[in-house]
Short mmCIF file of C-alpha atoms in Angstrom, two decimals:
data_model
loop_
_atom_site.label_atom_id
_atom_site.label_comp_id
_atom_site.label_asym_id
_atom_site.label_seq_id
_atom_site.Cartn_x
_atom_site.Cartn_y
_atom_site.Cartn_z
CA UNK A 1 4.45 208.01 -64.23
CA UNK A 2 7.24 205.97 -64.61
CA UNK A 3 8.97 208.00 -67.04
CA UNK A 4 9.07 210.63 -64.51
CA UNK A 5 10.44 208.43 -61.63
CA UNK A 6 13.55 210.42 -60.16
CA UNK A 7 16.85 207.98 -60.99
CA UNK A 8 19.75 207.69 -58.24
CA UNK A 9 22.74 210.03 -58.89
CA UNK A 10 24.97 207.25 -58.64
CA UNK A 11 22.88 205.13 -61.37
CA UNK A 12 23.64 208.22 -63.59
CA UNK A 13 27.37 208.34 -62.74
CA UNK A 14 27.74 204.45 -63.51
CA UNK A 15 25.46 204.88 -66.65
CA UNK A 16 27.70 207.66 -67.88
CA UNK A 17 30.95 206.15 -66.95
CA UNK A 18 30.17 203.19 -69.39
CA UNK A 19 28.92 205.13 -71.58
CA UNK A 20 32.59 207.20 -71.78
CA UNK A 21 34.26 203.51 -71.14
CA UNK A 22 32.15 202.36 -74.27
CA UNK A 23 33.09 205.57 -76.71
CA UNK A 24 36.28 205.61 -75.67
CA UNK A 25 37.11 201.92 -77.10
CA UNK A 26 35.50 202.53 -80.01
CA UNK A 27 37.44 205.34 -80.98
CA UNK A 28 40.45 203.43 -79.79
CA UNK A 29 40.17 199.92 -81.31
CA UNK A 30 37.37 200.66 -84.60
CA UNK A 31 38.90 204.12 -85.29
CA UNK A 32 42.37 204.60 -84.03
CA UNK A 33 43.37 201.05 -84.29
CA UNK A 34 41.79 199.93 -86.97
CA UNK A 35 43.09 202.44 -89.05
CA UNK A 36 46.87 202.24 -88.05
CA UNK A 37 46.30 198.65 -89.24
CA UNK A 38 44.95 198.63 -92.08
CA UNK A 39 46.84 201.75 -93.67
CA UNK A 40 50.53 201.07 -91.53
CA UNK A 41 49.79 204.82 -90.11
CA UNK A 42 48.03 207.13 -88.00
CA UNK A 43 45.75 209.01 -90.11
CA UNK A 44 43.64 211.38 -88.20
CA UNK A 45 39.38 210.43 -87.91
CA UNK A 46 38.76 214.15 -90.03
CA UNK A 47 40.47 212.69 -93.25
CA UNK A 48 38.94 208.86 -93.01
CA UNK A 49 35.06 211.02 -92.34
CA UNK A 50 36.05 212.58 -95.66
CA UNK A 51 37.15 209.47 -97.45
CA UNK A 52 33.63 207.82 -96.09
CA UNK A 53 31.72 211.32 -97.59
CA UNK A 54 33.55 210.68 -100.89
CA UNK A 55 32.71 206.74 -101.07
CA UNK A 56 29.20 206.37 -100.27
CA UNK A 57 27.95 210.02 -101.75
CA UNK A 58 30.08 210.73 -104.57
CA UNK A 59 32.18 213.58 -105.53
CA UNK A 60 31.52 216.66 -103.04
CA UNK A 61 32.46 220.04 -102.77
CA UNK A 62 34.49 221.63 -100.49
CA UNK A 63 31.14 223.72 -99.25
CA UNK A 64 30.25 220.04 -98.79
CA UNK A 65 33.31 218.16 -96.91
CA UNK A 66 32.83 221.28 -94.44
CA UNK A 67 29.18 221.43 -93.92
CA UNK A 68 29.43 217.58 -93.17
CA UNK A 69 32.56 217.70 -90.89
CA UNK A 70 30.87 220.82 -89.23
CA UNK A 71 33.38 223.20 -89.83
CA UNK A 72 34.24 226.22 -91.66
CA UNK A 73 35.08 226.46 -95.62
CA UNK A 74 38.56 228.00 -94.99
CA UNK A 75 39.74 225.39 -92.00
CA UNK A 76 38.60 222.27 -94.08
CA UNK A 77 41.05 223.71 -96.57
CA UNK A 78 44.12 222.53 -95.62
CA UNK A 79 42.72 219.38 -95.23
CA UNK A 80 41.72 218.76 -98.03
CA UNK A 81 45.01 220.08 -99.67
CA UNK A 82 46.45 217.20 -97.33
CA UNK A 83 44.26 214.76 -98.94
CA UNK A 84 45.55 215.67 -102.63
CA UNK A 85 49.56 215.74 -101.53
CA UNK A 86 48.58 212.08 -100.37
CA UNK A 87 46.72 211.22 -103.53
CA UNK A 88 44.22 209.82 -102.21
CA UNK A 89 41.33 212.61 -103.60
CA UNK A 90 41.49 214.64 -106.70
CA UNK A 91 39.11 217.67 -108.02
CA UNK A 92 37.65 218.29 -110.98
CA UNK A 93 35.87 221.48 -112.53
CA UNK A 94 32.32 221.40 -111.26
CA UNK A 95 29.38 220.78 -113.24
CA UNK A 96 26.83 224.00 -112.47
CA UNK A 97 29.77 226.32 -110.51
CA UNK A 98 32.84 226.58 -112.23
CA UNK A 99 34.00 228.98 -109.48
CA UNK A 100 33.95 226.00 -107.34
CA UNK A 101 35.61 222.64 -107.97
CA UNK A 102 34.35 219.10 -107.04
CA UNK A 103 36.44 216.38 -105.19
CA UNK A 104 36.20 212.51 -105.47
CA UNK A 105 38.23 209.68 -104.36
CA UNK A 106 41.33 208.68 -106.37
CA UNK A 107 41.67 204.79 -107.02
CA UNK A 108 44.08 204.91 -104.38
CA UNK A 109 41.65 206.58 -101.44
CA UNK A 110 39.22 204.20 -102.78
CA UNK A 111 41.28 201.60 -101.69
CA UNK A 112 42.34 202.89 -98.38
CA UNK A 113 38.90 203.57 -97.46
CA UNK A 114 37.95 199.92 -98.06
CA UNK A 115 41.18 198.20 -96.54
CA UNK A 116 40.35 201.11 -93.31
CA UNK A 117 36.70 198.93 -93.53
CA UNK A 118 37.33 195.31 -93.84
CA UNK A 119 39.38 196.08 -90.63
CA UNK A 120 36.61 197.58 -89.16
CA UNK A 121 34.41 194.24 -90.02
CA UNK A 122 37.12 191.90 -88.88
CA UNK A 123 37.24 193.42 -85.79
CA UNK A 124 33.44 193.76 -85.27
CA UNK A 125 33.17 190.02 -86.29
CA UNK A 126 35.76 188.92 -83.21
CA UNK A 127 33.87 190.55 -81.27
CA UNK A 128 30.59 189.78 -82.28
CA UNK A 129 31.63 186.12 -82.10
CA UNK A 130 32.31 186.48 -78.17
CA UNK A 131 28.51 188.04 -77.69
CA UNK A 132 26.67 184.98 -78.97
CA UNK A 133 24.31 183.99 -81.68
CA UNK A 134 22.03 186.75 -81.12
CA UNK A 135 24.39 189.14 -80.15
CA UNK A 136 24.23 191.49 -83.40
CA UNK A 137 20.75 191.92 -83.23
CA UNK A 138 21.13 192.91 -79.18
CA UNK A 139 23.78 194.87 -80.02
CA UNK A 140 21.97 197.09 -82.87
CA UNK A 141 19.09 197.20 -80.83
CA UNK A 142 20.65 198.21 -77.92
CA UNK A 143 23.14 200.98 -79.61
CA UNK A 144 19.80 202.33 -81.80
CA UNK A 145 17.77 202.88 -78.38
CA UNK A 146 20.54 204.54 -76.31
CA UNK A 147 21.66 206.94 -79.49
CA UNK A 148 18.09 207.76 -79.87
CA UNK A 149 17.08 208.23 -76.04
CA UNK A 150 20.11 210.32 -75.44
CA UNK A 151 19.20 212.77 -79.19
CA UNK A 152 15.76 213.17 -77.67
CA UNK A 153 17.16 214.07 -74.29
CA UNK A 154 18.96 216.89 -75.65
CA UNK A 155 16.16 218.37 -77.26
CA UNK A 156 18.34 220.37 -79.82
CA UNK A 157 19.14 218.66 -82.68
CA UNK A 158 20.67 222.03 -84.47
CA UNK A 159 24.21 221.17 -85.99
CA UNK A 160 24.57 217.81 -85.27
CA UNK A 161 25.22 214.99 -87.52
CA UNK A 162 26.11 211.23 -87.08
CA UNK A 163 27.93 211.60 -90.37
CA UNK A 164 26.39 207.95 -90.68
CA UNK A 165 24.24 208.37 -93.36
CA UNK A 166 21.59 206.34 -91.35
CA UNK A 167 19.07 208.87 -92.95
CA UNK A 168 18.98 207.10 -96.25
CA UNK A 169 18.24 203.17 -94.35
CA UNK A 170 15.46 204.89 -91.59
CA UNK A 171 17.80 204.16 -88.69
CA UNK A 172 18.57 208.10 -88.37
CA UNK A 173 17.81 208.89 -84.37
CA UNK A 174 17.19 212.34 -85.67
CA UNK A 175 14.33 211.27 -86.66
CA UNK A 176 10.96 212.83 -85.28
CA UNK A 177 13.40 215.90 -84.04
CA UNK A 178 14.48 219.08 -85.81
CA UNK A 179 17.17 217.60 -87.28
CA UNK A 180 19.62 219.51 -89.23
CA UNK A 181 21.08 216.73 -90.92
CA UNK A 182 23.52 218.65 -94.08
CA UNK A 183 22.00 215.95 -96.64
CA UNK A 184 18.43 216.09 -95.64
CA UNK A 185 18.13 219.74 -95.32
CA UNK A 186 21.13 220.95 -97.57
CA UNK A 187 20.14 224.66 -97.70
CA UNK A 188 19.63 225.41 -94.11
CA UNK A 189 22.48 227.05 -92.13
CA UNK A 190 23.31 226.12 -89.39
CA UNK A 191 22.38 227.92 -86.36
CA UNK A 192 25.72 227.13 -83.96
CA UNK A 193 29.09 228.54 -84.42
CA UNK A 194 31.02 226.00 -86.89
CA UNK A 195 34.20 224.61 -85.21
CA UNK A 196 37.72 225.17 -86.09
CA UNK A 197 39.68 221.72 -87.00
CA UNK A 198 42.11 220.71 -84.10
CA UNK A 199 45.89 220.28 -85.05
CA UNK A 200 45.28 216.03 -84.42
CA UNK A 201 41.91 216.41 -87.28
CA UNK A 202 44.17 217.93 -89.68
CA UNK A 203 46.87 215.35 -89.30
#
């Protein structure tokens, strides 16, 4: 079968290294970049995954922000106390739990998050230009198969999250796997130690 066709180390090395080539610019020039100038400051990927949360889902608790992020309810804490001195969130008592507050975006983090994304777009647009005509609808279709060939590959789909929201347009590549996506499946744990936020997520 041709599925089960052995495939060259060195075709695997090559695939890989653009792969690592590929994530590495985006991080640099759609995250890094693109927020540094559209805010006038590094602000740390964490805090704009928070503002995106906040903007397309509404207000959230912290349970919520640190489910999402992957991380524990005490280490998303100081984050989020980050995000208040800022003023770019603010809480409010919540609705069922009054034990535990709920946290939206100020008018302020509303508009950082949107001058973080019409960056984002400008710089997508340059570069879709250079691709072509039909290079958006490559692109997508492209990206979509590799993010969903390499899910599937892995086989374990436990706490992992595109924090894309792709669930709610079909696109998800979770999709068809156990996924243990924190807005599909709210109420199940997940089964792999939470991680810790690094000094450069908090900052």
């Amino acid at each position: 079968m041709a599925g089960r066709e052995l495939i060259p180390a060195e075709t695997v090395d090559e695939v890989f290294k653009a792969l690592a080539v590929l994530a590495r610019t985006v991080d640099h020039v759609l995250q890094e970049r693109a927020v540094e100038n559209a805010l006038g400051q590094p602000v740390s990927l964490s805090k704009i995954q928070v503002l995106r949360l906040l903007h397309r889902r509404g207000a959230q608790t912290p349970s919520g922000i640190a489910r999402f992020l992957g991380v524990t309810r005490p280490s998303v804490s100081q984050l989020i106390e980050s995000l208040e001195d800022m003023g770019w969130i603010t809480r409010r008592s919540g609705v069922r739990d009054g034990r535990e507050f709920l946290l939206e975006l100020s008018e302020e983090g509303r508009e950082r998050f949107l001058a973080v994304r019409r960056q984002q777009r400008h710089l997508l647009r340059s570069a879709l230009r250079q691709a072509g005509s039909r290079g958006a609808s490559a692109w997508i279709r492209t990206l979509r198969e590799i993010a969903q060939s390499l899910a599937q590959a892995d086989r374990a789909f436990d706490a992992f999250c595109l924090q894309c929201g792709a669930h709610a347009d079909g696109t998800c590549v979770l999709v068809g796997g156990e996924a243990d996506c924190p807005f599909l499946h709210p109420s199940t744990p997940r089964r792999e130690g939470r991680r810790r936020l690094r000094p450069r997520d908090r900052a």
